[in-house]
Coordinates of C-alpha atoms (C1' of nucleotides) in Angstrom, one line a residue:
Chain A
M1 CA 28.1 42.4 -32.0
I2 CA 24.7 42.7 -33.9
E3 CA 21.8 42.6 -31.0
I4 CA 19.9 39.3 -31.1
T5 CA 16.5 39.0 -29.7
D6 CA 15.0 36.2 -27.7
A7 CA 12.9 35.3 -30.5
T8 CA 15.5 34.9 -32.8
V9 CA 17.6 32.7 -30.6
L10 CA 14.1 30.7 -30.3
T11 CA 13.8 30.3 -33.8
R12 CA 17.2 29.2 -33.9
L13 CA 17.3 26.8 -31.6
R14 CA 13.7 25.1 -33.2
D15 CA 15.0 25.1 -36.8
F16 CA 18.0 23.3 -34.7
L17 CA 15.8 20.8 -33.3
A18 CA 13.9 20.4 -36.6
T19 CA 16.8 19.6 -38.6
A20 CA 19.5 18.0 -36.4
A21 CA 20.3 14.4 -36.7
L22 CA 20.4 13.3 -32.8
P23 CA 21.3 10.3 -31.1
D24 CA 18.7 7.8 -30.3
D25 CA 18.3 9.0 -26.6
G26 CA 17.5 12.6 -27.9
R27 CA 20.6 14.1 -26.4
L28 CA 21.4 17.6 -27.5
P29 CA 25.0 18.6 -27.8
P30 CA 26.2 20.5 -24.7
E31 CA 24.6 24.2 -23.9
R32 CA 27.8 25.7 -24.3
E33 CA 28.9 23.7 -27.6
L34 CA 25.3 24.9 -28.9
A35 CA 25.6 28.0 -27.9
Q36 CA 28.5 28.0 -30.0
S37 CA 27.3 26.6 -33.3
L38 CA 24.0 28.6 -32.9
E39 CA 26.2 31.7 -32.5
V40 CA 24.3 33.0 -29.6
G41 CA 25.3 33.4 -25.7
R42 CA 24.9 30.4 -23.4
A43 CA 22.8 32.6 -21.1
A44 CA 20.1 33.5 -24.4
L45 CA 20.4 30.1 -25.1
R46 CA 19.6 28.8 -21.6
K47 CA 16.9 31.3 -21.9
A48 CA 15.6 29.6 -25.1
L49 CA 15.6 26.1 -23.4
A50 CA 13.9 27.2 -20.6
T51 CA 10.7 28.2 -22.5
L52 CA 10.9 25.0 -25.0
Q53 CA 11.7 23.0 -21.6
S54 CA 8.0 24.5 -20.3
E55 CA 6.3 23.5 -23.4
G56 CA 7.5 20.2 -23.1
V57 CA 9.6 20.2 -25.9
V58 CA 13.1 19.5 -24.0
W59 CA 13.9 18.5 -20.4
R60 CA 17.3 19.4 -18.8
H61 CA 19.4 17.4 -15.9
V62 CA 22.3 18.9 -14.2
G63 CA 25.5 16.6 -15.1
K64 CA 23.4 14.4 -17.9
G65 CA 22.2 16.8 -20.5
T66 CA 19.8 18.2 -22.5
F67 CA 16.9 16.0 -24.2
T68 CA 14.1 16.2 -26.7
G69 CA 10.8 15.3 -25.4
E70 CA 9.3 15.1 -21.7
R71 CA 11.1 14.5 -18.6
P72 CA 10.8 10.7 -18.2
I73 CA 9.5 9.9 -14.4
D74 CA 12.4 9.0 -12.4
T75 CA 11.5 5.5 -11.9
V76 CA 15.2 3.9 -12.9
A77 CA 12.8 1.4 -10.7
D78 CA 15.1 2.2 -8.1
I79 CA 14.5 -0.8 -5.9
N80 CA 16.8 0.2 -3.2
A81 CA 14.8 3.7 -3.2
M82 CA 11.6 1.6 -2.9
V83 CA 12.8 -0.6 0.0
Q84 CA 13.8 2.7 2.0
R85 CA 10.7 4.0 1.7
T86 CA 8.4 1.0 2.2
N87 CA 7.6 -1.2 5.4
P88 CA 6.3 -4.9 5.9
L89 CA 2.7 -4.0 6.2
E90 CA 2.9 -2.0 3.0
V91 CA 4.6 -4.9 1.1
M92 CA 2.0 -7.0 2.4
G93 CA -0.8 -4.5 1.3
A94 CA 0.8 -4.4 -2.3
R95 CA 0.8 -8.3 -2.7
I96 CA -2.7 -8.6 -1.3
A97 CA -3.6 -5.9 -4.1
F98 CA -1.4 -7.1 -6.9
E99 CA -0.9 -11.3 -6.5
P100 CA -4.6 -12.2 -6.6
E101 CA -4.7 -10.8 -10.1
V102 CA -1.6 -12.4 -11.1
A103 CA -3.1 -15.5 -10.2
R104 CA -6.4 -14.8 -12.3
C105 CA -4.2 -14.3 -15.4
A106 CA -2.3 -17.6 -14.6
A107 CA -5.6 -19.1 -14.2
L108 CA -6.2 -18.3 -17.7
H109 CA -2.7 -18.7 -19.4
A110 CA -1.1 -21.5 -17.7
T111 CA 0.3 -24.1 -19.6
A112 CA 0.0 -27.8 -18.2
G113 CA 4.0 -28.0 -17.7
Q114 CA 3.5 -25.1 -15.6
V115 CA 0.6 -26.4 -13.7
A116 CA 2.3 -29.4 -13.3
E117 CA 5.6 -27.2 -12.1
M118 CA 3.4 -25.6 -9.6
R119 CA 2.3 -28.9 -7.9
S120 CA 6.0 -30.2 -7.6
C121 CA 6.9 -26.7 -5.9
M122 CA 4.1 -27.4 -3.5
L123 CA 4.6 -30.7 -2.6
K124 CA 8.6 -29.8 -2.3
A125 CA 7.5 -27.1 -0.2
Q126 CA 5.6 -29.5 2.5
Q127 CA 8.4 -32.0 2.5
A128 CA 11.1 -29.4 3.1
P129 CA 13.6 -30.3 5.7
T130 CA 14.3 -26.8 6.8
W131 CA 12.7 -23.2 7.0
R132 CA 15.0 -22.0 4.4
Q133 CA 14.5 -24.8 1.8
Y134 CA 10.3 -24.5 2.7
E135 CA 10.9 -20.8 1.6
Q136 CA 12.9 -21.5 -1.6
W137 CA 10.3 -23.6 -2.8
D138 CA 7.6 -21.3 -1.8
N139 CA 9.4 -18.4 -3.9
R140 CA 9.6 -21.0 -6.6
L141 CA 5.7 -21.7 -6.6
H142 CA 4.9 -17.7 -6.7
R143 CA 7.3 -16.8 -9.4
T144 CA 6.3 -20.0 -11.2
I145 CA 2.4 -18.6 -11.4
G146 CA 3.7 -15.2 -12.4
E147 CA 5.5 -16.5 -15.3
A148 CA 2.2 -18.7 -15.8
S149 CA 0.5 -15.3 -16.5
Q150 CA 2.5 -15.0 -19.7
N151 CA 3.0 -11.6 -19.6
S152 CA 6.6 -10.7 -19.3
L153 CA 5.6 -7.0 -17.4
L154 CA 3.3 -8.7 -14.8
L155 CA 6.1 -11.1 -14.1
G156 CA 9.1 -8.2 -13.9
L157 CA 6.6 -6.3 -11.7
L158 CA 6.2 -9.3 -9.8
D159 CA 9.8 -9.7 -9.8
T160 CA 10.0 -6.2 -8.5
L161 CA 7.7 -6.5 -5.5
N162 CA 9.6 -9.9 -4.3
A163 CA 13.0 -8.2 -4.3
V164 CA 11.7 -5.3 -2.5
R165 CA 9.9 -7.9 -0.3
R166 CA 13.3 -10.1 0.4
A167 CA 15.1 -6.8 1.1
V168 CA 12.4 -5.4 3.7
T169 CA 12.3 -8.8 5.3
W170 CA 16.0 -9.6 5.2
G171 CA 17.7 -10.9 8.4
R172 CA 14.7 -12.2 10.0
L173 CA 16.0 -15.3 10.6
R174 CA 13.7 -18.2 11.9
D175 CA 15.3 -19.7 15.0
T176 CA 12.0 -21.4 15.6
P177 CA 11.6 -25.3 14.6
L178 CA 13.9 -26.4 12.1
R179 CA 11.4 -27.0 9.3
P180 CA 7.5 -25.9 8.8
P181 CA 4.9 -27.8 10.9
A182 CA 2.7 -30.5 8.9
D183 CA -0.4 -28.2 9.4
H184 CA 1.4 -25.1 8.1
H185 CA -1.7 -22.9 6.9
S186 CA 0.0 -21.9 3.7
F187 CA 0.1 -26.1 2.6
E188 CA -3.6 -26.1 2.1
E189 CA -3.6 -22.3 1.0
H190 CA -1.1 -23.3 -1.9
A191 CA -3.2 -26.5 -3.0
R192 CA -6.5 -24.4 -3.2
I193 CA -4.4 -21.6 -5.1
V194 CA -3.1 -24.2 -7.7
A195 CA -6.1 -26.2 -7.9
A196 CA -8.0 -23.3 -9.3
I197 CA -5.5 -22.4 -11.5
A198 CA -5.5 -25.9 -13.0
D199 CA -9.2 -25.9 -13.2
R200 CA -9.1 -22.4 -15.1
D201 CA -11.0 -20.7 -12.5
G202 CA -9.7 -17.0 -12.7
A203 CA -12.0 -15.8 -9.9
G204 CA -11.1 -18.6 -7.8
A205 CA -7.4 -18.4 -8.2
A206 CA -7.5 -14.6 -7.3
D207 CA -10.0 -15.3 -4.1
A208 CA -7.7 -18.3 -3.2
M209 CA -4.5 -16.2 -3.4
R210 CA -5.9 -13.3 -1.7
R211 CA -7.0 -15.5 1.1
H212 CA -3.7 -17.2 1.5
L213 CA -2.1 -13.7 1.6
R214 CA -4.7 -12.3 4.3
S215 CA -3.8 -15.4 6.3
V216 CA 0.2 -14.7 6.1
E217 CA -0.6 -11.0 6.7
S218 CA -2.5 -12.2 9.8
H219 CA 0.2 -14.3 10.9
M220 CA 2.5 -11.5 10.5
R221 CA 0.9 -9.3 12.7
D222 CA 0.4 -11.7 15.5
R223 CA 4.6 -11.6 15.6
L224 CA 4.9 -8.0 15.8
Chain B
M1 CA 53.2 -26.4 8.0
I2 CA 51.1 -29.0 9.3
E3 CA 48.6 -30.2 7.2
I4 CA 45.0 -29.0 7.4
T5 CA 42.3 -31.4 6.2
D6 CA 39.3 -30.4 4.3
A7 CA 37.0 -30.8 7.2
T8 CA 39.2 -28.7 9.2
V9 CA 39.0 -25.7 7.1
L10 CA 35.2 -26.1 6.7
T11 CA 34.8 -25.7 10.4
R12 CA 37.0 -23.0 10.9
L13 CA 34.9 -21.5 8.1
R14 CA 31.6 -22.4 9.8
D15 CA 32.9 -21.1 13.0
F16 CA 34.0 -17.6 11.6
L17 CA 30.6 -17.6 9.9
A18 CA 28.6 -18.1 13.4
T19 CA 30.9 -15.5 14.9
A20 CA 31.9 -12.9 12.9
A21 CA 30.4 -9.2 12.9
L22 CA 29.5 -9.1 9.3
P23 CA 28.0 -5.5 7.4
D24 CA 24.2 -5.3 6.7
D25 CA 24.5 -7.0 3.0
G26 CA 26.5 -9.9 4.7
R27 CA 29.7 -9.7 2.9
L28 CA 32.4 -11.8 3.8
P29 CA 36.0 -10.6 3.7
P30 CA 37.9 -11.1 0.1
E31 CA 39.0 -14.8 -0.1
R32 CA 42.5 -13.8 0.1
E33 CA 42.3 -12.0 3.6
L34 CA 39.9 -14.6 4.8
A35 CA 42.4 -17.4 3.8
Q36 CA 45.2 -15.8 5.9
S37 CA 42.9 -14.9 9.1
L38 CA 41.7 -18.3 9.1
E39 CA 45.4 -19.3 8.4
V40 CA 44.2 -21.7 5.4
G41 CA 45.3 -21.5 1.7
R42 CA 43.3 -19.9 -0.7
A43 CA 42.4 -22.6 -2.7
A44 CA 41.5 -24.8 0.3
L45 CA 39.3 -21.9 1.5
R46 CA 37.5 -21.9 -1.9
K47 CA 36.9 -25.5 -1.7
A48 CA 35.0 -25.0 1.7
L49 CA 33.3 -22.0 0.3
A50 CA 32.2 -24.0 -2.7
T51 CA 30.5 -26.6 0.0
L52 CA 28.8 -24.0 1.7
Q53 CA 27.5 -22.2 -1.5
S54 CA 26.1 -25.7 -2.7
E55 CA 24.2 -25.7 1.0
G56 CA 23.1 -22.3 0.3
V57 CA 24.8 -20.7 3.1
V58 CA 26.8 -18.5 1.0
W59 CA 26.8 -17.1 -2.5
R60 CA 29.8 -15.8 -4.5
H61 CA 30.1 -13.5 -7.8
V62 CA 33.2 -12.3 -9.7
G63 CA 33.8 -8.9 -8.9
K64 CA 31.5 -8.5 -6.1
G65 CA 32.6 -10.7 -3.0
T66 CA 31.1 -13.7 -1.2
F67 CA 28.0 -13.2 0.8
T68 CA 26.0 -15.2 3.0
G69 CA 22.8 -17.0 2.5
E70 CA 21.1 -17.3 -0.9
R71 CA 21.9 -15.8 -4.4
P72 CA 19.2 -13.4 -4.9
I73 CA 17.3 -13.8 -7.9
D74 CA 18.5 -10.9 -10.6
T75 CA 15.5 -8.5 -10.4
V76 CA 17.5 -5.4 -10.3
A77 CA 14.4 -4.5 -11.9
D78 CA 15.8 -3.4 -15.2
I79 CA 13.5 -1.3 -16.9
N80 CA 15.3 -1.6 -20.3
A81 CA 15.3 -5.2 -19.8
M82 CA 11.3 -4.9 -19.5
V83 CA 10.9 -2.9 -22.2
Q84 CA 12.7 -5.0 -24.7
R85 CA 10.8 -8.2 -23.4
T86 CA 7.4 -6.9 -23.6
N87 CA 5.0 -5.2 -26.1
P88 CA 1.8 -2.8 -25.9
L89 CA -0.6 -5.4 -26.0
E90 CA 1.3 -7.3 -22.5
V91 CA 1.3 -3.7 -21.3
M92 CA -2.2 -3.0 -21.5
G93 CA -2.8 -6.5 -20.1
A94 CA -0.4 -5.6 -17.6
R95 CA -2.3 -2.3 -16.8
I96 CA -5.7 -4.3 -17.0
A97 CA -4.6 -6.5 -14.1
F98 CA -3.2 -4.2 -11.9
E99 CA -4.5 -0.6 -12.2
P100 CA -8.0 -1.5 -11.0
E101 CA -6.4 -2.5 -7.8
V102 CA -4.4 0.6 -7.3
A103 CA -7.9 2.2 -8.0
R104 CA -9.8 0.1 -5.4
C105 CA -7.0 1.0 -2.7
A106 CA -7.3 4.6 -3.8
A107 CA -11.0 4.6 -3.0
L108 CA -10.0 3.5 0.2
H109 CA -7.2 5.6 1.0
A110 CA -7.5 9.1 -0.9
T111 CA -7.4 12.2 1.0
A112 CA -9.9 15.1 0.2
G113 CA -6.8 16.8 -1.5
Q114 CA -5.7 14.0 -3.4
V115 CA -9.7 13.7 -4.4
A116 CA -9.7 17.3 -5.7
E117 CA -6.3 17.3 -7.4
M118 CA -8.0 14.0 -9.7
R119 CA -10.7 15.9 -10.3
S120 CA -8.5 19.1 -11.2
C121 CA -6.3 17.1 -13.6
M122 CA -9.4 15.5 -15.1
L123 CA -10.7 19.2 -15.9
K124 CA -7.5 19.9 -17.3
A125 CA -7.2 17.2 -19.5
Q126 CA -11.0 18.0 -21.0
Q127 CA -9.5 21.4 -21.8
A128 CA -6.2 20.4 -23.1
P129 CA -5.2 22.3 -26.2
T130 CA -3.2 19.8 -27.7
W131 CA -2.4 16.2 -27.1
R132 CA 0.9 16.4 -25.4
Q133 CA -0.9 18.6 -22.6
Y134 CA -4.2 16.3 -22.7
E135 CA -1.3 13.2 -22.2
Q136 CA 0.4 15.4 -19.7
W137 CA -2.6 15.5 -17.5
D138 CA -4.1 12.3 -18.2
N139 CA -0.5 10.8 -16.8
R140 CA -1.1 13.0 -13.4
L141 CA -4.1 11.9 -13.1
H142 CA -3.4 8.2 -13.0
R143 CA -0.4 8.8 -10.8
T144 CA -2.4 10.8 -8.3
I145 CA -4.5 7.6 -8.1
G146 CA -1.5 5.6 -7.5
E147 CA -0.6 8.1 -4.5
A148 CA -3.8 8.0 -3.2
S149 CA -3.4 4.1 -2.3
Q150 CA -1.0 5.5 0.5
N151 CA 1.1 2.4 -0.1
S152 CA 4.7 3.6 -1.5
L153 CA 5.2 0.1 -3.1
L154 CA 2.0 0.2 -4.9
L155 CA 3.2 3.8 -6.3
G156 CA 6.5 2.7 -7.2
L157 CA 5.3 -0.7 -9.4
L158 CA 3.0 2.0 -11.0
D159 CA 5.7 4.1 -11.7
T160 CA 7.8 1.4 -13.5
L161 CA 4.7 -0.3 -15.3
N162 CA 4.3 3.7 -17.0
A163 CA 7.7 4.3 -17.7
V164 CA 7.8 0.4 -19.6
R165 CA 4.5 1.8 -21.0
R166 CA 6.2 5.3 -22.1
A167 CA 9.0 3.3 -23.8
V168 CA 7.2 0.8 -25.5
T169 CA 4.7 3.5 -27.2
W170 CA 7.9 6.1 -27.3
G171 CA 7.7 8.2 -30.9
R172 CA 4.0 7.2 -31.6
L173 CA 3.4 11.0 -32.4
R174 CA -0.2 12.0 -32.5
D175 CA 0.0 13.6 -36.1
T176 CA -3.9 13.9 -36.2
P177 CA -6.1 16.6 -35.0
L178 CA -4.8 19.1 -32.7
R179 CA -6.1 18.1 -29.5
P180 CA -8.9 15.3 -28.4
P181 CA -12.3 15.7 -29.7
A182 CA -15.0 17.0 -27.2
D183 CA -16.6 13.9 -27.0
H184 CA -12.9 12.0 -26.5
H185 CA -14.2 8.7 -24.8
S186 CA -11.7 8.7 -21.8
F187 CA -13.4 12.1 -20.3
E188 CA -16.5 10.7 -19.1
E189 CA -14.7 7.4 -18.0
H190 CA -12.1 9.4 -16.2
A191 CA -15.2 11.1 -14.4
R192 CA -16.5 7.6 -13.7
I193 CA -13.6 6.7 -11.9
V194 CA -13.0 9.5 -9.8
A195 CA -16.6 9.6 -8.5
A196 CA -16.3 6.1 -7.4
I197 CA -12.9 7.1 -5.4
A198 CA -14.6 10.2 -3.7
D199 CA -17.7 7.9 -3.0
R200 CA -15.0 5.5 -1.5
D201 CA -16.5 2.8 -3.6
G202 CA -13.4 0.2 -4.0
A203 CA -15.1 -2.2 -6.1
G204 CA -17.0 0.7 -8.1
A205 CA -13.3 2.2 -8.8
A206 CA -11.9 -0.9 -9.7
D207 CA -14.5 -1.4 -12.2
A208 CA -14.3 1.9 -13.4
M209 CA -10.9 1.8 -14.1
R210 CA -11.2 -1.7 -15.7
R211 CA -13.8 -0.3 -17.9
H212 CA -11.9 2.7 -18.7
L213 CA -8.7 0.6 -19.7
R214 CA -10.3 -2.2 -21.9
S215 CA -11.8 1.0 -23.7
V216 CA -8.6 2.3 -24.5
E217 CA -7.4 -1.3 -25.3
S218 CA -10.2 -1.6 -27.7
H219 CA -9.2 1.7 -29.3
M220 CA -5.6 0.6 -29.3
R221 CA -6.7 -2.6 -31.3
D222 CA -8.6 -0.6 -33.8
R223 CA -5.3 1.2 -34.6
L224 CA -3.2 -2.0 -35.3
Chain C
dA1 C1' 21.6 52.6 -11.9
dA2 C1' 19.9 49.0 -14.9
dC3 C1' 21.2 45.4 -18.4
dC4 C1' 23.6 42.0 -20.6
dA5 C1' 27.3 39.0 -21.9
dA6 C1' 31.4 36.6 -20.5
dA7 C1' 34.2 34.2 -17.0
dA8 C1' 33.9 31.9 -12.9
dC9 C1' 32.0 29.0 -9.4
dC10 C1' 29.1 25.1 -8.0
dA11 C1' 26.6 20.9 -7.8
dA12 C1' 24.8 16.3 -10.3
dT13 C1' 26.5 13.2 -13.3
dT14 C1' 29.5 10.5 -16.5
dC15 C1' 33.8 8.7 -17.8
dG16 C1' 37.9 5.8 -17.7
dA17 C1' 42.0 3.9 -15.8
dA18 C1' 43.4 1.3 -11.7
dA19 C1' 42.3 -1.2 -7.9
dT20 C1' 39.6 -5.4 -6.3
dT21 C1' 37.7 -9.9 -6.6
dG22 C1' 36.4 -14.3 -7.6
dG23 C1' 37.7 -18.2 -11.0
dT24 C1' 40.9 -20.9 -13.3
dT25 C1' 45.7 -22.0 -14.9
dT26 C1' 50.3 -22.6 -14.1
dA27 C1' 54.6 -23.3 -12.1
dG28 C1' 57.4 -25.8 -8.6
dG29 C1' 58.1 -28.8 -4.4
dC30 C1' 57.0 -33.1 -2.1
Chain D
dG1 C1' 49.9 -37.4 -8.7
dC2 C1' 49.0 -33.7 -5.5
dC3 C1' 49.2 -29.7 -3.3
dT4 C1' 50.2 -24.8 -2.9
dA5 C1' 51.4 -20.4 -3.9
dA6 C1' 51.9 -17.3 -7.8
dA7 C1' 50.3 -16.0 -11.9
dC8 C1' 46.9 -14.7 -15.2
dC9 C1' 41.8 -13.8 -16.7
dA10 C1' 37.0 -12.0 -16.4
dA11 C1' 33.7 -9.4 -13.5
dT12 C1' 32.9 -5.4 -10.7
dT13 C1' 34.0 -1.5 -7.8
dT14 C1' 36.3 2.7 -6.8
dC15 C1' 37.9 7.1 -7.4
dG16 C1' 39.9 11.6 -9.4
dA17 C1' 39.2 14.1 -13.5
dA18 C1' 36.0 15.7 -17.0
dT19 C1' 31.9 17.1 -18.4
dT20 C1' 27.1 19.2 -18.0
dG21 C1' 23.2 22.2 -16.3
dG22 C1' 22.7 25.6 -13.0
dT23 C1' 23.9 29.9 -10.2
dT24 C1' 26.7 33.9 -9.2
dT25 C1' 30.2 37.3 -10.1
dT26 C1' 32.7 40.6 -12.7
dG27 C1' 33.0 44.1 -16.1
dG28 C1' 31.2 46.9 -19.9
dT29 C1' 28.0 49.7 -22.1
dT30 C1' 23.9 52.2 -22.1

DNA sequence: AACCAAAACCAATTCGAAATTGGTTTAGGC
DNA sequence: GCCTAAACCAATTTCGAATTGGTTTTGGTT
């Protein structure tokens, strides 16, 4: 067996990468297979791959394979991982940071139909006979505001945030009054948010949402 | 076999729900098993379950099972779905809405170590010999800002946003100059953001980040 | 003794068939 | 005609085998 230098292996690998027809996800053949087809040993190939990985040309993962390009951040938006890592106060903090900006975008982009739906959700929340149904309409209202931003990515992030929020607060049954009291603070706060959005007042909508969420946060702290 | 009325089945089911020790995810036993233990037929049980489902008491899904409570919104934050639905302009819009608020939180919560890391990333981005390495340090800088918010959920949402962003812009290789020019606009903008964060100036940090992203957006539009 | 290549082993992940679960239809009894 | 049980179908989960990268061991050569 003629001795093959590290440089030769690296050159063959680069040539391979420059010419091979790879699948869409940029996945290379398995090391054992690639070593064979390049006529080099697996250990030498692994050395060359390590070099390319340090240059950001490829990335490798046990059990998955070897891929061209930079290693993606592991954000397979894993909701369960987020739920394990966070807590109710963080959730409130994230909501206070994020949702006013969603409301701001909604004020600039909402359709008349969406504003009408916000009003409908708001009224139904007020008339809800049980807490559970109140929360259904509350959720519907907040999501309609996200839809009204006309930005599917913002909506996706809002949905992610809400999924985490529900999981974090899961099991917290309200064994208190059957339904929200008539003077439930959120009613007036919802009305202010929706009015600002209807008025196309971005700053007003963001401010009203921020006040609403700080109010929710304050009530939440009272219950701890 | 004594005839069992629908009302009886429903009562037994409600009693079961009121007393059973269910797993954390609220999953009920499989229909066939539950029918047996309640001593009712499966068809009758299914009828009762349908009633409870219409009341929002339980939800059912083929292949998964039957669970207490409301059916969760399908927000298994699916990054691929987000990528399919969005576009570069939406990504920029979402960044402009979201990242200034992350910077604001970072200004209030960053540790000295994190500020030092931001500075390091900033300098390394400036000195990067290739666009690829510039982008690595740029990404690192933005993520450190997210970490500095000390809110794992905000960081999770930022990571999600960045994963979508990379997927949406994937394949856009920079075949232009080998490295960023010395007067690349982002350098000064990065410096302003980091300075505001170090100064604990939340509004200043948010404003600097917003300006930076609007600048990026503007350059992006110039390239379309 | 040092080095290298191949083989063996280990940990993480994927794959696919079988099993499970809700949804629907069919068959048989009253 | 109605009801019940059984059979069938579609969606999902489960689990062992296979695959893939990472590391160690073995054996040969210098």
